[in-house]
Short mmCIF file of C-alpha atoms in Angstrom, two decimals:
data_model
loop_
_atom_site.label_atom_id
_atom_site.label_comp_id
_atom_site.label_asym_id
_atom_site.label_seq_id
_atom_site.Cartn_x
_atom_site.Cartn_y
_atom_site.Cartn_z
CA MET A 174 128.51 97.32 125.97
CA HIS A 175 129.66 98.20 129.52
CA THR A 176 132.40 100.77 129.83
CA LEU A 177 134.81 100.26 132.74
CA ASP A 178 136.70 103.15 134.28
CA ILE A 179 140.21 102.03 135.29
CA CYS A 180 141.03 102.94 138.83
CA SER A 181 144.86 103.19 139.34
CA GLU A 182 146.81 103.13 142.54
CA SER A 183 150.12 104.45 143.84
CA ASP A 184 153.30 103.31 142.08
CA ASP A 185 155.24 103.26 145.38
CA ASP A 186 157.36 100.08 146.11
CA GLU A 187 155.61 99.95 149.54
CA LEU A 188 151.88 100.69 149.95
CA PHE A 189 150.53 102.27 153.08
CA VAL A 190 147.25 101.16 154.56
CA ALA A 191 146.14 102.97 157.60
CA THR A 192 142.85 101.45 158.68
CA ILE A 193 143.36 97.75 158.24
CA ASP A 194 142.54 95.82 161.41
CA ASN A 195 140.29 93.22 162.84
CA GLN A 196 137.63 95.50 164.29
CA GLU A 197 134.02 95.14 163.27
CA LEU A 198 133.11 97.72 160.56
CA LYS A 199 130.55 100.31 161.63
CA TYR A 200 128.21 101.96 159.20
CA ASP A 201 128.65 105.49 160.59
CA GLU A 202 132.46 105.66 160.23
CA TRP A 203 133.10 106.71 156.60
CA THR A 204 131.68 103.57 155.04
CA GLU A 205 129.92 102.96 151.70
CA ALA A 206 128.08 99.95 150.22
CA ILE A 207 129.54 99.20 146.76
CA ASN A 208 128.60 96.22 144.46
CA VAL A 209 131.61 94.15 143.62
CA ASN A 210 130.84 91.83 140.77
CA ASP A 211 127.18 92.46 141.67
CA VAL A 212 127.73 91.46 145.37
CA PRO A 213 127.24 94.24 147.85
CA VAL A 214 130.33 94.92 150.06
CA ASN A 215 130.57 97.56 152.81
CA PHE A 216 133.91 99.38 152.48
CA GLN A 217 135.88 101.69 154.78
CA LEU A 218 136.76 104.83 152.80
CA ASP A 219 140.34 105.49 153.74
CA THR A 220 142.00 108.67 152.26
CA GLY A 221 145.23 107.62 153.89
CA ALA A 222 145.44 104.33 152.10
CA LYS A 223 147.42 103.96 148.87
CA CYS A 224 145.63 100.74 147.73
CA ASN A 225 142.46 98.83 148.08
CA VAL A 226 142.17 95.71 150.33
CA LEU A 227 139.89 92.68 150.55
CA SER A 228 140.17 89.71 152.73
CA LEU A 229 140.44 86.27 151.11
CA ASN A 230 137.24 85.13 152.83
CA LYS A 231 135.34 88.10 151.47
CA LEU A 232 136.71 87.51 148.00
CA LYS A 233 135.49 83.94 148.01
CA THR A 234 131.97 85.21 148.67
CA ILE A 235 132.33 87.35 145.48
CA CYS A 236 134.08 84.93 143.17
CA SER A 237 133.82 81.16 143.49
CA HIS A 238 137.16 80.63 141.65
CA PRO A 239 139.16 83.90 141.93
CA ILE A 240 142.30 84.28 139.77
CA ILE A 241 144.82 86.05 142.01
CA THR A 242 148.15 87.39 140.71
CA LYS A 243 151.24 87.56 142.79
CA GLN A 244 152.24 91.09 143.87
CA VAL A 245 155.66 92.21 144.96
CA SER A 246 154.71 95.46 146.78
CA PRO A 247 154.25 94.69 150.46
CA LEU A 248 151.51 96.56 152.60
CA ARG A 249 152.50 98.49 155.63
CA SER A 250 150.01 99.29 158.45
CA TYR A 251 149.75 102.50 160.47
CA SER A 252 151.76 100.83 163.19
CA GLY A 253 154.70 100.14 160.78
CA HIS A 254 154.10 96.42 160.59
CA ILE A 255 154.39 94.56 157.19
CA ILE A 256 151.12 92.87 156.16
CA ASP A 257 151.57 89.77 153.92
CA THR A 258 149.30 89.54 150.95
CA VAL A 259 148.11 86.58 148.84
CA GLY A 260 148.29 88.73 145.75
CA VAL A 261 146.07 91.12 143.70
CA ILE A 262 143.03 90.83 141.52
CA ASN A 263 141.02 93.21 139.34
CA LEU A 264 137.32 93.29 140.11
CA ARG A 265 134.32 95.18 138.66
CA CYS A 266 132.91 97.66 141.09
CA SER A 267 129.58 99.38 140.46
CA TYR A 268 128.70 102.69 142.07
CA LYS A 269 125.91 105.11 141.03
CA CYS A 270 125.23 103.22 137.73
CA ARG A 271 128.97 103.36 136.64
CA ASP A 272 131.28 100.41 136.51
CA HIS A 273 134.94 100.70 137.48
CA ALA A 274 137.83 98.14 137.19
CA VAL A 275 139.47 98.18 140.64
CA LYS A 276 142.64 96.46 141.68
CA PHE A 277 142.40 94.86 145.17
CA HIS A 278 145.17 93.44 147.36
CA ILE A 279 144.02 90.19 148.96
CA VAL A 280 144.89 89.52 152.63
CA ASP A 281 144.50 86.10 154.25
CA ARG A 282 143.26 87.72 157.44
CA ASN A 283 139.86 88.69 158.81
CA VAL A 284 140.15 92.41 157.98
CA GLN A 285 137.72 95.05 156.98
CA SER A 286 137.41 95.88 153.26
CA VAL A 287 139.13 99.15 152.23
CA ILE A 288 138.94 101.53 149.44
CA GLY A 289 141.97 103.81 149.16
CA ALA A 290 142.39 107.44 148.32
CA LYS A 291 142.98 107.25 144.47
CA THR A 292 140.04 104.88 143.92
CA CYS A 293 137.75 107.00 146.25
CA LYS A 294 138.56 109.91 143.93
CA ALA A 295 138.12 108.00 140.69
CA MET A 296 134.71 106.55 141.71
CA LYS A 297 133.67 109.96 143.14
CA LEU A 298 133.11 108.49 146.61
CA LEU A 299 134.77 111.47 148.16
CA LYS A 300 135.44 115.03 146.90
CA ARG A 301 138.26 117.21 148.02
CA ILE A 302 137.05 120.55 149.41
CA HIS A 303 139.43 123.42 149.08
CA SER A 304 137.36 126.01 150.88
CA ILE A 305 134.14 126.10 152.98
CA THR A 306 131.54 128.83 153.03
CA GLN A 307 129.21 128.61 155.98
CA THR A 308 125.44 128.39 155.01
CA SER A 309 122.33 127.34 156.77
CA ASN A 310 122.60 124.17 158.72
CA PRO A 311 120.30 121.32 157.38
CA GLN A 312 119.36 120.45 160.96
CA GLU A 313 118.25 124.04 161.43
CA THR A 314 116.03 123.73 158.34
CA THR A 315 114.34 120.67 159.68
CA LYS A 316 113.90 122.32 163.05
CA GLN A 317 111.42 124.78 161.49
CA PHE A 318 108.78 122.20 160.73
CA LEU A 319 109.63 118.82 162.33
CA PRO A 320 108.19 118.05 165.80
CA GLU A 321 110.83 118.41 168.45
CA ASN A 322 110.91 114.71 169.20
CA MET A 323 111.62 113.95 165.51
CA GLU A 324 114.05 116.64 164.27
CA HIS A 325 117.22 114.76 165.32
CA GLN A 326 115.86 111.36 164.42
CA TYR A 327 114.87 112.24 160.79
CA GLY A 328 117.09 115.10 159.82
CA ASP A 329 118.97 112.83 157.31
CA LEU A 330 115.86 112.50 155.17
CA PHE A 331 116.09 116.08 154.21
CA THR A 332 119.57 116.17 152.77
CA GLY A 333 120.91 114.86 149.46
CA LEU A 334 119.18 112.88 146.69
CA GLY A 335 117.90 109.40 147.35
CA CYS A 336 117.56 106.31 145.15
CA LEU A 337 114.55 104.06 145.29
CA PRO A 338 115.06 100.29 145.19
CA GLY A 339 115.37 98.50 141.81
CA THR A 340 115.85 99.84 138.28
CA HIS A 341 113.28 100.93 135.83
CA LYS A 342 113.12 99.86 132.20
CA ILE A 343 111.63 102.22 129.55
CA ARG A 344 109.84 99.96 127.04
CA ILE A 345 109.58 101.34 123.57
CA ASN A 346 107.77 100.45 120.35
CA LYS A 347 110.68 99.33 118.12
CA THR A 348 108.72 100.05 114.96
CA VAL A 349 109.19 103.77 115.72
CA ALA A 350 112.31 105.09 114.07
CA PRO A 351 114.83 106.57 116.45
CA VAL A 352 115.58 110.28 116.25
CA VAL A 353 118.87 112.19 116.73
CA HIS A 354 118.27 115.81 117.46
CA ALA A 355 120.73 118.54 116.58
CA LEU A 356 122.46 120.58 119.32
CA ARG A 357 120.42 123.56 120.46
CA LYS A 358 122.44 126.68 121.14
CA ILE A 359 122.32 128.29 124.58
CA PRO A 360 122.94 131.93 125.41
CA ILE A 361 126.49 132.82 126.29
CA ALA A 362 125.39 134.54 129.47
CA ILE A 363 124.22 131.23 131.00
CA LYS A 364 126.82 128.94 129.49
CA ASP A 365 128.94 128.74 132.74
CA LYS A 366 125.81 128.12 134.88
CA VAL A 367 124.76 125.22 132.57
CA LYS A 368 128.24 123.67 132.84
CA SER A 369 128.12 124.02 136.56
CA GLU A 370 124.76 122.36 136.76
CA LEU A 371 125.82 119.61 134.51
CA ASP A 372 128.82 118.93 136.70
CA ARG A 373 126.59 118.93 139.76
CA MET A 374 124.15 116.50 138.18
CA GLU A 375 127.13 114.19 137.27
CA ASP A 376 128.54 114.39 140.77
CA ILE A 377 125.34 113.14 142.31
CA GLY A 378 124.86 110.37 139.75
CA VAL A 379 121.93 111.83 137.91
CA ILE A 380 123.73 111.94 134.50
CA PHE A 381 126.90 110.51 133.03
CA LYS A 382 129.07 111.36 130.02
CA GLN A 383 128.09 109.29 127.03
CA GLN A 384 130.98 108.48 124.60
CA GLU A 385 129.49 105.78 122.50
CA PRO A 386 126.91 106.36 119.77
CA THR A 387 123.27 105.96 120.75
CA GLN A 388 120.21 105.58 118.53
CA TRP A 389 118.28 108.19 120.39
CA VAL A 390 119.63 111.73 121.20
CA ASN A 391 117.30 114.22 122.73
CA SER A 392 117.71 118.07 122.89
CA MET A 393 118.72 119.74 126.14
CA VAL A 394 116.29 122.24 127.62
CA THR A 395 117.49 124.84 130.09
CA VAL A 396 115.03 126.61 132.43
CA ILE A 397 116.00 129.64 134.57
CA LYS A 398 114.26 129.24 137.94
CA PRO A 399 112.98 132.31 139.90
CA ASN A 400 116.01 132.04 142.24
CA GLY A 401 118.36 132.33 139.23
CA LYS A 402 119.50 128.78 139.29
CA ILE A 403 119.43 126.53 136.13
CA ARG A 404 117.27 123.53 135.69
CA ILE A 405 118.41 121.11 132.95
CA CYS A 406 115.77 118.90 131.29
CA ILE A 407 115.45 117.07 128.00
CA ASP A 408 112.89 117.55 125.22
CA PRO A 409 111.81 113.95 124.62
CA ARG A 410 108.79 114.55 122.48
CA ASP A 411 109.92 112.15 119.78
CA LEU A 412 111.03 109.54 122.36
CA ASN A 413 107.63 109.87 124.08
CA LYS A 414 105.92 108.75 120.82
CA ALA A 415 107.79 105.53 121.08
CA ILE A 416 107.32 104.82 124.82
CA LEU A 417 104.91 101.95 125.72
CA ARG A 418 103.28 103.42 128.91
CA GLU A 419 102.28 101.39 131.89
CA HIS A 420 99.14 103.59 132.42
CA TYR A 421 99.21 103.11 136.22
CA PRO A 422 95.98 104.60 137.49
CA LEU A 423 96.64 107.93 139.39
CA LYS A 424 94.39 108.45 142.34
CA THR A 425 92.09 111.53 142.31
CA VAL A 426 92.04 113.84 145.23
CA GLU A 427 88.36 113.01 145.79
CA GLU A 428 89.35 109.34 146.31
CA VAL A 429 91.88 110.44 148.93
CA ILE A 430 89.41 112.78 150.66
CA SER A 431 86.72 110.20 150.96
CA GLN A 432 89.06 108.15 153.27
CA MET A 433 89.56 110.93 155.85
CA PRO A 434 86.21 112.00 157.23
CA ASN A 435 87.54 112.66 160.83
CA ALA A 436 90.92 114.18 159.96
CA LYS A 437 92.05 117.04 162.25
CA VAL A 438 95.85 117.11 161.89
CA PHE A 439 97.71 116.96 158.50
CA SER A 440 101.17 116.60 157.12
CA LYS A 441 102.32 116.93 153.46
CA LEU A 442 105.69 115.44 152.40
CA ASP A 443 107.24 116.45 149.07
CA ALA A 444 110.02 114.26 147.57
CA THR A 445 113.20 116.05 146.49
CA SER A 446 113.51 115.97 142.73
CA GLY A 447 110.80 113.36 142.57
CA VAL A 448 111.44 111.02 139.53
CA TRP A 449 115.22 111.45 139.93
CA HIS A 450 114.87 108.89 142.70
CA ILE A 451 114.28 106.26 139.98
CA GLN A 452 117.37 104.57 138.59
CA LEU A 453 117.25 103.47 134.98
CA ASP A 454 118.73 100.31 133.63
CA GLU A 455 121.47 100.87 130.94
CA PRO A 456 119.46 100.48 127.79
CA SER A 457 116.80 102.92 129.17
CA SER A 458 119.58 105.33 130.27
CA LYS A 459 120.91 105.38 126.70
CA LEU A 460 117.42 106.32 125.43
CA CYS A 461 117.67 109.41 127.54
CA THR A 462 120.93 110.63 125.94
CA PHE A 463 121.04 114.36 125.20
CA ASN A 464 123.43 116.69 123.58
CA THR A 465 125.04 119.79 125.07
CA PRO A 466 127.74 122.31 124.05
CA PHE A 467 130.01 120.24 126.32
CA GLY A 468 129.39 116.81 124.77
CA ARG A 469 126.69 114.20 125.16
CA TYR A 470 125.24 112.93 128.48
CA ARG A 471 122.71 110.31 129.43
CA PHE A 472 120.39 110.31 132.31
CA ALA A 473 121.10 107.52 134.83
CA ARG A 474 117.90 108.56 136.68
CA LEU A 475 114.42 108.94 135.18
CA PRO A 476 114.31 112.47 133.77
CA PHE A 477 111.43 114.91 133.92
CA GLY A 478 109.48 115.20 130.64
CA ILE A 479 109.26 111.39 129.97
CA ASN A 480 105.52 110.85 129.59
CA SER A 481 105.43 107.78 131.84
CA ALA A 482 107.61 109.31 134.63
CA SER A 483 104.72 110.53 136.83
CA GLU A 484 102.84 107.21 136.78
CA VAL A 485 106.03 105.20 137.36
CA PHE A 486 106.88 107.32 140.39
CA GLN A 487 103.25 107.29 141.60
CA LYS A 488 103.24 103.46 141.52
CA ILE A 489 106.39 103.13 143.58
CA VAL A 490 105.41 105.74 146.26
CA SER A 491 101.88 104.43 146.46
CA GLU A 492 103.09 100.85 147.03
CA MET A 493 105.55 102.29 149.58
CA VAL A 494 102.81 103.61 151.83
CA SER A 495 100.03 101.24 150.83
CA ASP A 496 99.99 99.37 154.11
CA ILE A 497 100.17 102.56 156.36
CA GLU A 498 96.68 103.70 157.47
CA GLY A 499 96.15 107.39 157.16
CA ALA A 500 98.70 107.92 154.37
CA GLU A 501 98.21 108.37 150.64
CA ALA A 502 100.32 109.59 147.71
CA ILE A 503 99.53 111.50 144.59
CA ILE A 504 102.59 111.80 142.36
CA ASP A 505 105.36 113.13 144.63
CA ASP A 506 103.13 114.48 147.43
CA ILE A 507 102.52 112.12 150.38
CA LEU A 508 99.59 113.14 152.56
CA ILE A 509 99.36 111.98 156.21
CA TRP A 510 96.41 112.66 158.56
CA GLY A 511 95.04 111.74 161.91
CA SER A 512 91.91 112.26 163.97
CA ASP A 513 94.09 113.73 166.72
CA GLN A 514 97.80 114.66 167.28
CA LYS A 515 98.74 111.28 168.72
CA GLU A 516 97.41 109.32 165.81
CA HIS A 517 98.86 111.77 163.29
CA ASP A 518 102.37 111.62 164.86
CA MET A 519 102.31 107.81 164.99
CA ARG A 520 101.42 107.63 161.24
CA LEU A 521 103.97 110.31 160.29
CA LYS A 522 106.70 108.30 162.09
CA GLN A 523 105.67 105.22 160.17
CA VAL A 524 105.86 107.11 156.80
CA LEU A 525 109.22 108.67 157.67
CA ASP A 526 110.60 105.28 158.68
CA ARG A 527 109.40 103.83 155.38
CA ALA A 528 110.92 106.71 153.50
CA ARG A 529 114.30 106.01 154.98
CA GLU A 530 113.95 102.21 154.25
CA PHE A 531 113.24 103.12 150.62
CA ASN A 532 115.95 105.89 150.53
CA LEU A 533 113.34 108.46 149.63
CA LYS A 534 114.64 112.06 150.36
CA LEU A 535 112.32 114.93 151.18
CA SER A 536 112.32 118.58 150.37
CA ALA A 537 112.42 120.60 153.67
CA GLY A 538 111.23 123.72 151.99
CA LYS A 539 108.06 122.10 150.54
CA CYS A 540 106.98 119.93 153.41
CA GLU A 541 104.23 120.88 155.84
CA ILE A 542 104.22 119.01 159.17
CA SER A 543 101.47 118.74 161.77
CA LYS A 544 99.14 121.47 160.51
CA PRO A 545 95.41 122.06 161.11
CA GLU A 546 95.17 122.56 157.36
CA VAL A 547 97.22 121.99 154.21
CA THR A 548 96.86 122.59 150.43
CA TYR A 549 96.90 119.27 148.60
CA VAL A 550 96.49 118.95 144.84
CA GLY A 551 94.52 122.15 144.46
CA HIS A 552 92.29 121.56 147.54
CA ARG A 553 92.53 123.06 150.96
CA LEU A 554 92.16 120.24 153.56
CA THR A 555 91.15 121.53 156.97
CA SER A 556 89.93 120.19 160.30
CA GLU A 557 86.49 121.54 159.27
CA GLY A 558 86.41 119.86 155.92
CA VAL A 559 87.52 120.46 152.31
CA LYS A 560 87.77 124.01 151.02
CA PRO A 561 88.75 125.48 147.60
CA ASP A 562 92.35 126.61 147.10
CA PRO A 563 92.42 130.44 147.86
CA GLU A 564 94.78 130.87 144.95
CA LYS A 565 92.37 129.40 142.52
CA ILE A 566 89.57 131.65 143.82
CA ARG A 567 91.85 134.63 143.37
CA ALA A 568 92.71 133.56 139.73
CA VAL A 569 88.90 133.35 138.92
CA ASN A 570 88.25 136.79 140.50
CA LYS A 571 90.95 138.31 138.35
CA MET A 572 90.03 136.41 135.14
CA SER A 573 89.06 138.55 132.22
CA LYS A 574 85.74 138.02 130.27
CA PRO A 575 86.27 135.00 127.82
CA GLU A 576 86.86 136.30 124.27
CA CYS A 577 87.39 132.93 122.49
CA VAL A 578 86.77 129.27 122.79
CA LYS A 579 90.03 128.63 124.48
CA ASP A 580 89.29 131.36 127.13
CA LEU A 581 85.82 129.91 127.70
CA GLN A 582 87.29 126.41 128.12
CA THR A 583 89.72 127.72 130.77
CA PHE A 584 86.89 129.53 132.59
CA MET A 585 84.67 126.41 132.54
CA GLY A 586 87.53 124.40 133.82
CA PHE A 587 87.67 126.63 136.87
CA ILE A 588 84.00 126.51 137.27
CA GLN A 589 83.96 122.72 137.17
CA TYR A 590 86.72 122.66 139.89
CA LEU A 591 84.81 125.23 142.10
CA GLY A 592 81.38 123.70 141.41
CA LYS A 593 81.73 121.03 144.09
CA PHE A 594 81.97 123.90 146.67
CA MET A 595 79.00 125.77 145.31
CA GLN A 596 75.54 124.34 146.11
CA THR A 597 73.70 126.36 143.52
CA CYS A 598 76.30 126.17 140.75
CA GLN A 599 74.68 123.36 138.75
CA GLN A 600 71.36 125.17 138.80
CA SER A 601 72.97 128.46 137.73
CA VAL A 602 74.84 126.85 134.85
CA HIS A 603 71.59 125.25 133.47
CA ARG A 604 69.72 128.59 133.62
#
């Protein structure tokens, strides 16, 4: 069952609309694309407007037979003129996986579509900021690694969280009995941080409050990162037993390396919060319900921990770059290479353009751009060929003598990895 949030408007006898005019709507002037009855409409976000406005022509593209109710409150423009309306209608607006019942005033003129202040706030399209603390500029962050001719063109790819096209459905074996986990306690010392992170995740559309009962309820897991921030995950071990995986084949690093014999220049792009780019359909979202000390939430985006998450993300990103020569993806790492700087930059631009088209956001701190060598899935790719990751060599050098079967298995795993770089390894092992 869909739950609609009711978006109210001002109770004034006369409603002020500041931006209504006949000018063509531009996408860079406080606009947002919102689905109205599943039809995308580009709205002007007007914090000075006390109501929401649609033209009659636009309404007819949304509803073939709209039922309009007469409205006594007139509209007044910024110039003081009264704007006649046909009436009002309530429509379903969808934004970031949440539905809202929104009241629109219908105008029989060719005007731009407007969302007013109260609806902007109710739909979390805008947020009022009471104070500003200056931090590092995102553009400065991109300057550190983007080529000079690209830093202004692609700076937007390194801010915020994206959303890849389409929705994902988690398919489950219905013979597996659903499990509702009990609430796990969290330390009082991090309770405020957990609440702040939940609020942040809700604000960016990753999770939503869940009021209705659901068959599956997972436990919340909190992880304290090295920087002191909180990461919130779910423990879906029982849900994972029921999930029917797609088993999309993940490429091996050896397969990728075999395609780049003459590579001299490399870039590695890392997606921000990887699988959070994948939007879930509503039934799948409810499967990812979890309990917290502050009530139950559900993931609107694919959460980390779901056993099919990596292969689902791999499939989408691989298909995204499949027709771009010199680009490959393994999970959330996209590798670009070229035989010289010109070829590399051309391919990098193609990938960045495609990332923007797919609304894939990248992590500035984890990307490496235009380098003579990069570390990729445990291998050091250089202009002179493939080398072992120095960190793995260091780990082997510091490894203690194996004292049990598990220790021996760990050691042999490292030897198997390093063996491809050691010409006499196979002979030594057999001896």
